Amino acid sequence: MLYAPEFFEPLTSTRWSEARAREGIRAIASDVQEALRGPSRLWLAHEWDSWHATSPMKNLYVGAAGVVWGLDALRRRGHADTKLDLPALGQRTLELFRTRPDFIKGLEPPHPPESALMLGETGILLVAWRLAASP
């Protein structure tokens, strides 16, 4: 099924409002910050995204690196503030991935597996470097 109505808000006759959209972005960013389960458990991925993979998800596509990147992008553009230490979370995500990668079990990862941008170490490294550039 391409469309599941229960996952979307219904259309309304309310006119679009930039202020309301910006407030919605800030509310989502706040919810994301509150959902952090700690420095080792990070964020809980949706069960579909973490299917046959190690929790917590750490990759850029559906894991903590993507969450950290998104919060940083919103912060840099002035759309949302964060009280989280994003550079530390980026580094911690990398450490956790190196200890326990979250590749999907049963699927052949690329070779070398760390090279994958969206699901491997490369994307996590990119986020960590963007937040605190170092060799």
PDB file of N, CA, C and O in Angstrom, residues 11-57:
ATOM      1  N   LEU A  11      -6.236  16.849   5.628  1.00  0.00           N
ATOM      2  CA  LEU A  11      -6.190  18.209   5.101  1.00  0.00           C
ATOM      3  C   LEU A  11      -7.234  19.054   5.812  1.00  0.00           C
ATOM      4  O   LEU A  11      -8.290  18.565   6.219  1.00  0.00           O
ATOM      5  N   THR A  12      -6.946  20.338   5.940  1.00  0.00           N
ATOM      6  CA  THR A  12      -7.889  21.252   6.580  1.00  0.00           C
ATOM      7  C   THR A  12      -8.079  22.465   5.681  1.00  0.00           C
ATOM      8  O   THR A  12      -7.366  22.653   4.699  1.00  0.00           O
ATOM      9  N   SER A  13      -9.004  23.301   6.045  1.00  0.00           N
ATOM     10  CA  SER A  13      -9.221  24.545   5.304  1.00  0.00           C
ATOM     11  C   SER A  13      -8.391  25.690   5.897  1.00  0.00           C
ATOM     12  O   SER A  13      -8.454  26.809   5.408  1.00  0.00           O
ATOM     13  N   THR A  14      -7.617  25.394   6.927  1.00  0.00           N
ATOM     14  CA  THR A  14      -6.770  26.407   7.556  1.00  0.00           C
ATOM     15  C   THR A  14      -5.671  26.823   6.583  1.00  0.00           C
ATOM     16  O   THR A  14      -5.002  25.971   6.004  1.00  0.00           O
ATOM     17  N   ARG A  15      -5.470  28.102   6.439  1.00  0.00           N
ATOM     18  CA  ARG A  15      -4.436  28.607   5.539  1.00  0.00           C
ATOM     19  C   ARG A  15      -3.056  28.316   6.124  1.00  0.00           C
ATOM     20  O   ARG A  15      -2.878  28.270   7.330  1.00  0.00           O
ATOM     21  N   TRP A  16      -2.098  28.138   5.233  1.00  0.00           N
ATOM     22  CA  TRP A  16      -0.729  27.887   5.641  1.00  0.00           C
ATOM     23  C   TRP A  16      -0.204  29.104   6.392  1.00  0.00           C
ATOM     24  O   TRP A  16      -0.480  30.258   6.041  1.00  0.00           O
ATOM     25  N   SER A  17       0.549  28.852   7.443  1.00  0.00           N
ATOM     26  CA  SER A  17       1.124  29.926   8.246  1.00  0.00           C
ATOM     27  C   SER A  17       2.590  29.604   8.516  1.00  0.00           C
ATOM     28  O   SER A  17       2.903  28.548   9.081  1.00  0.00           O
ATOM     29  N   GLU A  18       3.479  30.504   8.128  1.00  0.00           N
ATOM     30  CA  GLU A  18       4.896  30.288   8.390  1.00  0.00           C
ATOM     31  C   GLU A  18       5.157  30.181   9.889  1.00  0.00           C
ATOM     32  O   GLU A  18       5.934  29.324  10.325  1.00  0.00           O
ATOM     33  N   ALA A  19       4.519  31.009  10.671  1.00  0.00           N
ATOM     34  CA  ALA A  19       4.722  30.974  12.125  1.00  0.00           C
ATOM     35  C   ALA A  19       4.288  29.622  12.698  1.00  0.00           C
ATOM     36  O   ALA A  19       4.976  29.049  13.543  1.00  0.00           O
ATOM     37  N   ARG A  20       3.156  29.098  12.235  1.00  0.00           N
ATOM     38  CA  ARG A  20       2.675  27.803  12.716  1.00  0.00           C
ATOM     39  C   ARG A  20       3.618  26.682  12.274  1.00  0.00           C
ATOM     40  O   ARG A  20       3.915  25.759  13.043  1.00  0.00           O
ATOM     41  N   ALA A  21       4.134  26.783  11.052  1.00  0.00           N
ATOM     42  CA  ALA A  21       5.081  25.775  10.564  1.00  0.00           C
ATOM     43  C   ALA A  21       6.364  25.809  11.382  1.00  0.00           C
ATOM     44  O   ALA A  21       6.896  24.762  11.774  1.00  0.00           O
ATOM     45  N   ARG A  22       6.871  26.998  11.662  1.00  0.00           N
ATOM     46  CA  ARG A  22       8.097  27.110  12.471  1.00  0.00           C
ATOM     47  C   ARG A  22       7.881  26.577  13.887  1.00  0.00           C
ATOM     48  O   ARG A  22       8.748  25.920  14.440  1.00  0.00           O
ATOM     49  N   GLU A  23       6.720  26.844  14.454  1.00  0.00           N
ATOM     50  CA  GLU A  23       6.408  26.320  15.791  1.00  0.00           C
ATOM     51  C   GLU A  23       6.321  24.799  15.758  1.00  0.00           C
ATOM     52  O   GLU A  23       6.788  24.119  16.677  1.00  0.00           O
ATOM     53  N   GLY A  24       5.766  24.257  14.701  1.00  0.00           N
ATOM     54  CA  GLY A  24       5.700  22.807  14.558  1.00  0.00           C
ATOM     55  C   GLY A  24       7.082  22.183  14.469  1.00  0.00           C
ATOM     56  O   GLY A  24       7.343  21.142  15.075  1.00  0.00           O
ATOM     57  N   ILE A  25       7.986  22.823  13.740  1.00  0.00           N
ATOM     58  CA  ILE A  25       9.366  22.340  13.640  1.00  0.00           C
ATOM     59  C   ILE A  25      10.031  22.359  15.011  1.00  0.00           C
ATOM     60  O   ILE A  25      10.687  21.396  15.414  1.00  0.00           O
ATOM     61  N   ARG A  26       9.856  23.454  15.743  1.00  0.00           N
ATOM     62  CA  ARG A  26      10.445  23.544  17.090  1.00  0.00           C
ATOM     63  C   ARG A  26       9.870  22.477  18.018  1.00  0.00           C
ATOM     64  O   ARG A  26      10.587  21.882  18.821  1.00  0.00           O
ATOM     65  N   ALA A  27       8.583  22.205  17.902  1.00  0.00           N
ATOM     66  CA  ALA A  27       7.943  21.179  18.745  1.00  0.00           C
ATOM     67  C   ALA A  27       8.492  19.790  18.416  1.00  0.00           C
ATOM     68  O   ALA A  27       8.765  18.993  19.322  1.00  0.00           O
ATOM     69  N   ILE A  28       8.670  19.493  17.135  1.00  0.00           N
ATOM     70  CA  ILE A  28       9.226  18.199  16.738  1.00  0.00           C
ATOM     71  C   ILE A  28      10.645  18.058  17.260  1.00  0.00           C
ATOM     72  O   ILE A  28      11.020  17.021  17.822  1.00  0.00           O
ATOM     73  N   ALA A  29      11.457  19.105  17.104  1.00  0.00           N
ATOM     74  CA  ALA A  29      12.843  19.054  17.592  1.00  0.00           C
ATOM     75  C   ALA A  29      12.874  18.860  19.109  1.00  0.00           C
ATOM     76  O   ALA A  29      13.702  18.115  19.635  1.00  0.00           O
ATOM     77  N   SER A  30      11.967  19.495  19.817  1.00  0.00           N
ATOM     78  CA  SER A  30      11.890  19.321  21.267  1.00  0.00           C
ATOM     79  C   SER A  30      11.526  17.889  21.629  1.00  0.00           C
ATOM     80  O   SER A  30      12.122  17.292  22.542  1.00  0.00           O
ATOM     81  N   ASP A  31      10.554  17.316  20.916  1.00  0.00           N
ATOM     82  CA  ASP A  31      10.166  15.922  21.152  1.00  0.00           C
ATOM     83  C   ASP A  31      11.337  14.975  20.905  1.00  0.00           C
ATOM     84  O   ASP A  31      11.533  14.011  21.651  1.00  0.00           O
ATOM     85  N   VAL A  32      12.107  15.242  19.858  1.00  0.00           N
ATOM     86  CA  VAL A  32      13.263  14.399  19.530  1.00  0.00           C
ATOM     87  C   VAL A  32      14.288  14.450  20.663  1.00  0.00           C
ATOM     88  O   VAL A  32      14.834  13.425  21.070  1.00  0.00           O
ATOM     89  N   GLN A  33      14.531  15.637  21.189  1.00  0.00           N
ATOM     90  CA  GLN A  33      15.485  15.764  22.294  1.00  0.00           C
ATOM     91  C   GLN A  33      15.016  14.981  23.518  1.00  0.00           C
ATOM     92  O   GLN A  33      15.807  14.313  24.171  1.00  0.00           O
ATOM     93  N   GLU A  34      13.746  15.069  23.806  1.00  0.00           N
ATOM     94  CA  GLU A  34      13.186  14.375  24.967  1.00  0.00           C
ATOM     95  C   GLU A  34      13.194  12.860  24.783  1.00  0.00           C
ATOM     96  O   GLU A  34      13.195  12.117  25.754  1.00  0.00           O
ATOM     97  N   ALA A  35      13.205  12.410  23.542  1.00  0.00           N
ATOM     98  CA  ALA A  35      13.169  10.971  23.263  1.00  0.00           C
ATOM     99  C   ALA A  35      14.537  10.303  23.416  1.00  0.00           C
ATOM    100  O   ALA A  35      14.614   9.071  23.384  1.00  0.00           O
ATOM    101  N   LEU A  36      15.598  11.089  23.588  1.00  0.00           N
ATOM    102  CA  LEU A  36      16.929  10.504  23.787  1.00  0.00           C
ATOM    103  C   LEU A  36      16.906   9.648  25.051  1.00  0.00           C
ATOM    104  O   LEU A  36      16.537  10.112  26.122  1.00  0.00           O
ATOM    105  N   ARG A  37      17.308   8.387  24.919  1.00  0.00           N
ATOM    106  CA  ARG A  37      17.239   7.438  26.035  1.00  0.00           C
ATOM    107  C   ARG A  37      18.535   7.368  26.832  1.00  0.00           C
ATOM    108  O   ARG A  37      18.639   6.588  27.766  1.00  0.00           O
ATOM    109  N   GLY A  38      19.516   8.159  26.475  1.00  0.00           N
ATOM    110  CA  GLY A  38      20.793   8.156  27.175  1.00  0.00           C
ATOM    111  C   GLY A  38      21.937   7.968  26.205  1.00  0.00           C
ATOM    112  O   GLY A  38      21.726   7.658  25.028  1.00  0.00           O
ATOM    113  N   PRO A  39      23.182   8.143  26.668  1.00  0.00           N
ATOM    114  CA  PRO A  39      24.342   8.111  25.777  1.00  0.00           C
ATOM    115  C   PRO A  39      24.660   6.738  25.192  1.00  0.00           C
ATOM    116  O   PRO A  39      25.421   6.652  24.228  1.00  0.00           O
ATOM    117  N   SER A  40      24.116   5.678  25.721  1.00  0.00           N
ATOM    118  CA  SER A  40      24.372   4.349  25.164  1.00  0.00           C
ATOM    119  C   SER A  40      23.163   3.777  24.435  1.00  0.00           C
ATOM    120  O   SER A  40      23.308   2.961  23.535  1.00  0.00           O
ATOM    121  N   ARG A  41      21.981   4.210  24.811  1.00  0.00           N
ATOM    122  CA  ARG A  41      20.763   3.676  24.188  1.00  0.00           C
ATOM    123  C   ARG A  41      20.257   4.587  23.068  1.00  0.00           C
ATOM    124  O   ARG A  41      19.420   4.183  22.270  1.00  0.00           O
ATOM    125  N   LEU A  42      20.719   5.827  23.035  1.00  0.00           N
ATOM    126  CA  LEU A  42      20.381   6.797  21.996  1.00  0.00           C
ATOM    127  C   LEU A  42      18.874   6.887  21.789  1.00  0.00           C
ATOM    128  O   LEU A  42      18.146   7.014  22.739  1.00  0.00           O
ATOM    129  N   TRP A  43      18.400   6.839  20.547  1.00  0.00           N
ATOM    130  CA  TRP A  43      16.973   6.940  20.254  1.00  0.00           C
ATOM    131  C   TRP A  43      16.437   5.580  19.837  1.00  0.00           C
ATOM    132  O   TRP A  43      17.140   4.789  19.211  1.00  0.00           O
ATOM    133  N   LEU A  44      15.197   5.336  20.145  1.00  0.00           N
ATOM    134  CA  LEU A  44      14.544   4.095  19.750  1.00  0.00           C
ATOM    135  C   LEU A  44      14.089   4.225  18.302  1.00  0.00           C
ATOM    136  O   LEU A  44      13.358   5.153  17.953  1.00  0.00           O
ATOM    137  N   ALA A  45      14.528   3.315  17.465  1.00  0.00           N
ATOM    138  CA  ALA A  45      14.092   3.314  16.067  1.00  0.00           C
ATOM    139  C   ALA A  45      12.735   2.641  15.957  1.00  0.00           C
ATOM    140  O   ALA A  45      12.376   1.791  16.776  1.00  0.00           O
ATOM    141  N   HIS A  46      12.003   3.002  14.949  1.00  0.00           N
ATOM    142  CA  HIS A  46      10.734   2.337  14.667  1.00  0.00           C
ATOM    143  C   HIS A  46      11.017   0.864  14.390  1.00  0.00           C
ATOM    144  O   HIS A  46      12.053   0.514  13.809  1.00  0.00           O
ATOM    145  N   GLU A  47      10.121  -0.002  14.825  1.00  0.00           N
ATOM    146  CA  GLU A  47      10.354  -1.452  14.679  1.00  0.00           C
ATOM    147  C   GLU A  47      10.587  -1.855  13.228  1.00  0.00           C
ATOM    148  O   GLU A  47      11.339  -2.780  12.944  1.00  0.00           O
ATOM    149  N   TRP A  48       9.966  -1.177  12.291  1.00  0.00           N
ATOM    150  CA  TRP A  48      10.181  -1.508  10.890  1.00  0.00           C
ATOM    151  C   TRP A  48      11.610  -1.164  10.466  1.00  0.00           C
ATOM    152  O   TRP A  48      12.250  -1.903   9.731  1.00  0.00           O
ATOM    153  N   ASP A  49      12.120  -0.019  10.937  1.00  0.00           N
ATOM    154  CA  ASP A  49      13.470   0.415  10.582  1.00  0.00           C
ATOM    155  C   ASP A  49      14.540  -0.449  11.223  1.00  0.00           C
ATOM    156  O   ASP A  49      15.628  -0.604  10.677  1.00  0.00           O
ATOM    157  N   SER A  50      14.260  -0.987  12.387  1.00  0.00           N
ATOM    158  CA  SER A  50      15.267  -1.780  13.099  1.00  0.00           C
ATOM    159  C   SER A  50      15.087  -3.287  12.888  1.00  0.00           C
ATOM    160  O   SER A  50      15.699  -4.083  13.591  1.00  0.00           O
ATOM    161  N   TRP A  51      14.313  -3.649  11.898  1.00  0.00           N
ATOM    162  CA  TRP A  51      14.028  -5.059  11.602  1.00  0.00           C
ATOM    163  C   TRP A  51      15.330  -5.817  11.387  1.00  0.00           C
ATOM    164  O   TRP A  51      16.158  -5.452  10.566  1.00  0.00           O
ATOM    165  N   HIS A  52      15.547  -6.851  12.183  1.00  0.00           N
ATOM    166  CA  HIS A  52      16.727  -7.723  12.085  1.00  0.00           C
ATOM    167  C   HIS A  52      18.047  -6.967  12.223  1.00  0.00           C
ATOM    168  O   HIS A  52      19.048  -7.352  11.617  1.00  0.00           O
ATOM    169  N   ALA A  53      18.042  -5.899  13.003  1.00  0.00           N
ATOM    170  CA  ALA A  53      19.267  -5.126  13.200  1.00  0.00           C
ATOM    171  C   ALA A  53      19.503  -4.932  14.692  1.00  0.00           C
ATOM    172  O   ALA A  53      18.621  -5.147  15.517  1.00  0.00           O
ATOM    173  N   THR A  54      20.708  -4.541  15.011  1.00  0.00           N
ATOM    174  CA  THR A  54      21.101  -4.323  16.393  1.00  0.00           C
ATOM    175  C   THR A  54      20.600  -2.961  16.878  1.00  0.00           C
ATOM    176  O   THR A  54      20.766  -1.961  16.198  1.00  0.00           O
ATOM    177  N   SER A  55      20.004  -2.931  18.044  1.00  0.00           N
ATOM    178  CA  SER A  55      19.536  -1.685  18.645  1.00  0.00           C
ATOM    179  C   SER A  55      20.587  -1.184  19.640  1.00  0.00           C
ATOM    180  O   SER A  55      21.224  -1.990  20.302  1.00  0.00           O
ATOM    181  N   PRO A  56      20.790   0.112  19.724  1.00  0.00           N
ATOM    182  CA  PRO A  56      20.133   1.174  18.976  1.00  0.00           C
ATOM    183  C   PRO A  56      20.703   1.293  17.564  1.00  0.00           C
ATOM    184  O   PRO A  56      21.856   0.942  17.314  1.00  0.00           O
ATOM    185  N   MET A  57      19.881   1.813  16.677  1.00  0.00           N
ATOM    186  CA  MET A  57      20.342   2.070  15.323  1.00  0.00           C
ATOM    187  C   MET A  57      21.254   3.290  15.373  1.00  0.00           C
ATOM    188  O   MET A  57      20.946   4.276  16.027  1.00  0.00           O
TER     189      MET A  57
END
